[in-house]
XYZ file of C-alpha atoms in Angstrom:
329
model
C -48.300 7.488 9.995
C -49.851 9.588 7.256
C -47.971 12.598 5.892
C -50.668 15.039 7.031
C -50.028 14.163 10.678
C -53.233 12.194 11.160
C -53.169 9.155 13.428
C -52.788 5.745 11.745
C -56.050 4.141 10.748
C -57.185 1.272 12.985
C -56.600 -2.227 11.629
C -57.815 -5.705 12.532
C -56.172 -7.262 15.575
C -54.222 -9.906 13.672
C -52.388 -7.291 11.606
C -51.855 -5.118 14.682
C -50.333 -8.007 16.672
C -48.094 -9.006 13.776
C -46.660 -5.500 13.522
C -46.377 -4.968 17.284
C -44.652 -8.280 17.994
C -42.685 -9.051 14.833
C -42.559 -5.931 12.669
C -39.585 -3.516 12.591
C -38.746 -2.718 16.212
C -41.372 -5.210 17.374
C -41.444 -6.587 20.897
C -39.907 -9.955 19.993
C -37.429 -8.925 17.307
C -35.839 -5.701 18.500
C -32.077 -6.164 19.044
C -30.567 -6.060 22.510
C -32.550 -5.965 25.714
C -33.435 -8.854 28.020
C -35.717 -10.695 25.629
C -38.996 -12.252 26.743
C -37.501 -13.392 30.071
C -37.231 -9.749 31.096
C -40.983 -9.248 30.810
C -42.709 -12.438 31.936
C -41.881 -15.654 33.742
C -42.323 -18.939 31.905
C -41.778 -22.486 33.137
C -38.420 -22.491 31.327
C -37.233 -19.553 33.410
C -38.820 -20.762 36.646
C -36.637 -23.824 37.138
C -34.072 -26.066 35.506
C -36.394 -28.917 36.435
C -38.477 -28.011 33.389
C -35.608 -28.541 30.960
C -34.711 -31.761 32.787
C -38.288 -32.993 32.302
C -38.155 -32.162 28.585
C -34.864 -34.073 28.429
C -36.618 -37.099 29.949
C -39.394 -36.722 27.400
C -36.801 -36.583 24.608
C -35.239 -39.808 25.904
C -38.686 -41.424 25.869
C -39.239 -40.312 22.270
C -35.741 -41.546 21.406
C -36.594 -44.999 22.771
C -39.873 -45.169 20.852
C -38.018 -44.223 17.677
C -35.432 -46.969 18.184
C -32.517 -44.626 19.030
C -31.891 -43.086 15.579
C -28.416 -41.853 14.612
C -29.770 -38.293 14.378
C -32.315 -37.268 17.004
C -34.034 -33.979 16.237
C -34.964 -31.496 18.966
C -36.793 -28.438 17.636
C -37.827 -25.621 19.991
C -40.394 -23.273 18.431
C -40.530 -19.840 20.029
C -37.110 -20.441 21.527
C -36.534 -16.993 23.029
C -32.813 -16.824 23.714
C -32.320 -20.592 23.522
C -32.701 -21.197 27.254
C -34.711 -24.412 26.975
C -32.425 -26.054 24.403
C -29.386 -25.127 26.470
C -30.959 -26.673 29.562
C -32.020 -29.858 27.768
C -28.559 -30.405 26.279
C -27.059 -29.963 29.730
C -29.441 -32.537 31.218
C -28.726 -35.293 28.668
C -26.107 -38.001 29.008
C -23.143 -37.506 26.631
C -24.111 -40.421 24.383
C -27.611 -39.109 23.739
C -26.460 -35.495 23.472
C -23.996 -36.499 20.749
C -26.888 -37.722 18.576
C -29.173 -34.737 19.191
C -29.593 -32.096 16.484
C -30.986 -29.096 18.400
C -32.669 -26.320 16.444
C -34.150 -23.056 17.726
C -37.025 -21.496 15.786
C -37.224 -17.789 16.502
C -37.789 -14.649 14.448
C -35.295 -12.606 16.449
C -31.592 -12.746 15.622
C -29.423 -15.480 17.092
C -28.104 -14.370 20.498
C -24.373 -14.030 21.018
C -22.677 -16.845 22.890
C -25.308 -19.498 22.175
C -24.059 -23.092 22.122
C -22.740 -23.610 18.569
C -24.464 -26.998 18.386
C -27.824 -25.223 18.288
C -29.122 -24.350 14.837
C -31.144 -21.140 14.467
C -33.788 -20.009 12.008
C -37.214 -18.449 11.545
C -38.881 -21.693 10.388
C -38.666 -25.269 11.670
C -36.498 -27.587 9.553
C -38.284 -30.148 7.404
C -38.002 -33.883 7.961
C -37.354 -33.908 11.717
C -37.258 -37.258 13.502
C -37.525 -36.626 17.217
C -39.224 -34.050 19.441
C -40.782 -30.772 18.346
C -41.537 -28.599 21.392
C -43.368 -25.256 21.507
C -43.515 -23.650 24.950
C -45.734 -20.547 25.037
C -45.457 -20.003 21.290
C -49.026 -20.323 20.049
C -50.322 -17.630 22.420
C -48.179 -15.157 20.465
C -49.371 -16.239 17.022
C -51.434 -13.199 15.950
C -55.177 -13.744 15.718
C -58.380 -11.927 14.911
C -60.791 -10.655 17.562
C -64.495 -10.776 16.809
C -67.495 -9.226 18.481
C -71.127 -9.817 17.524
C -70.246 -11.174 14.097
C -67.806 -8.418 13.121
C -64.034 -8.012 13.268
C -62.681 -5.737 15.995
C -60.330 -2.982 14.812
C -57.622 -1.467 17.005
C -55.492 1.658 16.876
C -51.822 1.724 18.000
C -52.918 3.211 21.337
C -55.243 0.244 21.972
C -58.517 2.011 21.167
C -60.954 -0.447 19.591
C -63.738 0.075 17.071
C -66.080 -2.222 15.106
C -64.924 -3.470 11.710
C -66.505 -5.334 8.840
C -68.429 -8.613 8.959
C -66.526 -11.851 9.447
C -65.288 -13.770 6.440
C -66.697 -17.255 5.828
C -63.672 -19.198 7.156
C -63.530 -17.226 10.399
C -67.287 -17.416 10.850
C -67.182 -21.183 10.352
C -64.359 -21.510 12.883
C -66.367 -19.611 15.498
C -69.468 -21.675 14.897
C -67.501 -24.879 15.448
C -65.074 -23.888 18.186
C -66.401 -20.758 19.960
C -70.190 -20.684 19.605
C -72.442 -18.260 21.414
C -71.706 -14.831 19.974
C -70.311 -11.931 21.975
C -66.556 -11.294 22.005
C -64.292 -14.108 20.864
C -60.722 -14.818 19.777
C -60.589 -16.581 16.410
C -57.942 -19.284 16.771
C -57.870 -20.349 13.125
C -54.410 -18.807 12.622
C -53.080 -20.852 15.564
C -54.583 -24.054 14.113
C -52.849 -23.352 10.812
C -49.538 -22.473 12.467
C -49.560 -25.677 14.514
C -50.512 -27.790 11.486
C -47.640 -26.258 9.507
C -45.192 -26.885 12.347
C -46.214 -30.498 12.877
C -46.035 -31.116 9.119
C -42.245 -30.695 9.408
C -42.114 -33.651 11.828
C -41.467 -36.901 9.944
C -41.650 -39.168 13.009
C -41.761 -38.480 16.705
C -43.757 -36.251 19.024
C -44.947 -32.658 18.758
C -45.783 -30.839 22.000
C -47.409 -27.444 22.476
C -47.577 -25.985 25.986
C -49.648 -22.905 26.692
C -52.360 -21.119 28.588
C -55.401 -22.793 27.082
C -59.136 -23.403 27.203
C -61.533 -25.855 25.583
C -64.805 -25.477 23.717
C -66.872 -26.260 26.807
C -65.223 -23.477 28.817
C -64.355 -20.607 26.480
C -63.936 -17.339 28.425
C -66.962 -15.144 27.712
C -64.945 -11.967 27.141
C -61.757 -13.489 25.773
C -58.250 -13.408 27.255
C -56.350 -10.818 25.211
C -53.829 -9.030 27.428
C -50.341 -7.547 27.568
C -47.195 -7.992 29.662
C -44.367 -5.589 30.329
C -41.541 -5.845 32.887
C -43.244 -8.639 34.790
C -46.624 -6.928 35.045
C -49.883 -7.479 33.227
C -50.794 -4.367 31.237
C -53.460 -3.409 28.670
C -52.804 -5.030 25.267
C -51.614 -1.941 23.429
C -50.220 -2.975 20.009
C -47.455 -0.375 19.750
C -44.468 -2.693 20.262
C -43.904 -1.671 23.875
C -45.347 -4.841 25.427
C -46.140 -8.451 24.752
C -49.622 -8.999 23.335
C -50.995 -12.462 23.996
C -54.192 -14.508 24.198
C -54.853 -17.992 25.537
C -55.012 -20.835 23.024
C -57.923 -23.025 21.953
C -55.668 -26.088 21.997
C -58.545 -28.486 21.385
C -59.024 -26.825 17.995
C -55.308 -27.203 17.223
C -55.196 -30.896 18.130
C -54.644 -33.347 15.298
C -55.321 -37.097 15.067
C -54.156 -39.062 18.096
C -53.444 -35.954 20.171
C -53.739 -35.935 23.964
C -54.381 -32.935 26.224
C -52.875 -32.988 29.723
C -52.436 -30.335 32.365
C -48.833 -29.398 33.024
C -49.248 -30.851 36.485
C -50.175 -34.219 34.971
C -47.439 -34.131 32.343
C -44.611 -33.082 34.655
C -45.671 -35.506 37.369
C -45.507 -38.314 34.799
C -42.034 -37.073 33.865
C -40.824 -37.333 37.451
C -41.191 -33.747 38.666
C -42.374 -33.907 42.276
C -42.963 -31.218 44.864
C -42.727 -33.696 47.743
C -40.601 -32.319 50.584
C -37.502 -34.338 51.509
C -37.595 -36.328 54.781
C -36.560 -34.345 57.826
C -34.081 -37.062 58.726
C -31.980 -35.935 55.764
C -31.483 -32.571 57.451
C -29.500 -34.303 60.186
C -27.602 -36.835 58.091
C -26.752 -34.525 55.164
C -27.796 -30.884 55.697
C -26.467 -29.696 52.320
C -28.402 -32.406 50.464
C -31.521 -31.527 52.433
C -31.277 -27.863 51.441
C -30.815 -28.811 47.779
C -33.745 -31.230 47.892
C -35.927 -28.656 49.617
C -35.139 -26.045 46.989
C -35.880 -28.553 44.226
C -39.198 -29.458 45.830
C -40.143 -25.786 45.966
C -39.366 -25.304 42.290
C -41.309 -28.454 41.408
C -44.267 -27.216 43.427
C -44.283 -23.968 41.439
C -44.166 -25.812 38.106
C -47.042 -28.123 39.081
C -49.172 -25.724 41.125
C -52.924 -26.318 40.810
C -53.476 -22.556 40.571
C -50.387 -21.449 38.631
C -48.021 -22.962 36.088
C -49.460 -26.420 36.691
C -52.690 -25.343 34.979
C -50.965 -24.875 31.638
C -52.107 -27.418 29.056
C -49.818 -29.770 27.122
C -50.934 -30.878 23.672
C -49.037 -34.061 22.804
C -49.349 -35.119 19.177
C -47.503 -38.306 18.131
C -46.527 -39.031 14.554
C -45.503 -42.555 13.602
C -44.953 -43.702 17.193
C -47.102 -45.138 19.994
C -49.793 -42.583 20.964
C -49.549 -40.827 24.312
C -49.981 -41.643 27.155
C -49.600 -45.150 25.702
C -47.338 -47.285 27.859
C -46.487 -44.514 30.283
C -45.214 -41.002 29.637
C -41.555 -40.789 30.575
C -41.272 -44.451 31.457
C -37.752 -44.935 30.125
C-alpha cells in the first residue's frame, strides 16, 4: 500500500494470483491452519480409493520400466502430503522399499510427515517413475483477457481494463481460445507443465484437473474462489483460493492421452458397483465395508462430479497410454 494511504494500484491477474496464493501470507503458504483440505474437497480427500488407484498406476509404470532399483514418485501440488502417504500405505513392502517419494509444494513441510517423503518447491531432476499432479495446474497463476486487452484487478476483486495483449499471449489465444470476449490465457500452465515433465527421465506424467478443450471453451471463463468449502468470488487478497479450469489440450505433449477421471479410475479398478445382497447375510461386516467402498467409488467416478475431471497422461520412454491396458498389472 502506498504511503499516502491510497489503495494499491490494480495489476494483471497473473501477478495478483501469484501474490494472493504464494506471496507472504498467501493462501497456500501461510503457516498453520488446515491447508487446502480445510477449504475444498479433492479426490485425494474424498476417499482412500484414490490413493490406492494411484498406487496401482505406479505399479503399472514400474512394470513398464522393468522394475528399476529406484522408482520415483513425485507429487506436484502435494498439499500436506496426503496422496503420497496414502500411496505408500497401499503398496506392497517390496515395491514401497524401492519407491523414492517426493512432495513438491511451496508451503513448509508439515510436522509428522513420513520421513521417507522428500519435500521441496521444485520437482527433482532425472526422475524415473511416476510424476503426478492432482489439481495443481488450476492454481498456476494466469492472465485474464477481454476483447484483446489484459484484465486488471484490485485486491478487493474490482476489475478494470488494462493494456493490449503481448504477442505471445495473443498467439496463444488465437490458437487455443479463439473467438474474442473474455478468456483465460493458459500459456503459463503450458510452460509449467512442460517444465515439470522435463524433469521426468522415463516414466509417466499425469495431470488431473478441472479442464476444457478448444471445442468447448467456456464463453465467460471459469475464474472463481473457494473458502471453507464454499465457492466465493475470486478476490485476490489471500483470504481464499483463486482458481481457473485448465486447457489441458494445450498442455498436452507428444503421445499424451486425455481421459475423464471416470474412465481412468474405472481402468484402474475403482468400481461403484454395489456388493451382492447375499453378502449381507453371510458376512454383514464385509457387506457394510463393501457398501461404503462402493459409495466412495461412485463419488470419485460420478458423471456429474469428480468423475468429470480430466486426466492428462503423458508417457516418456515407455509404451504410450492406454497402450496394452491402463492398470493391467
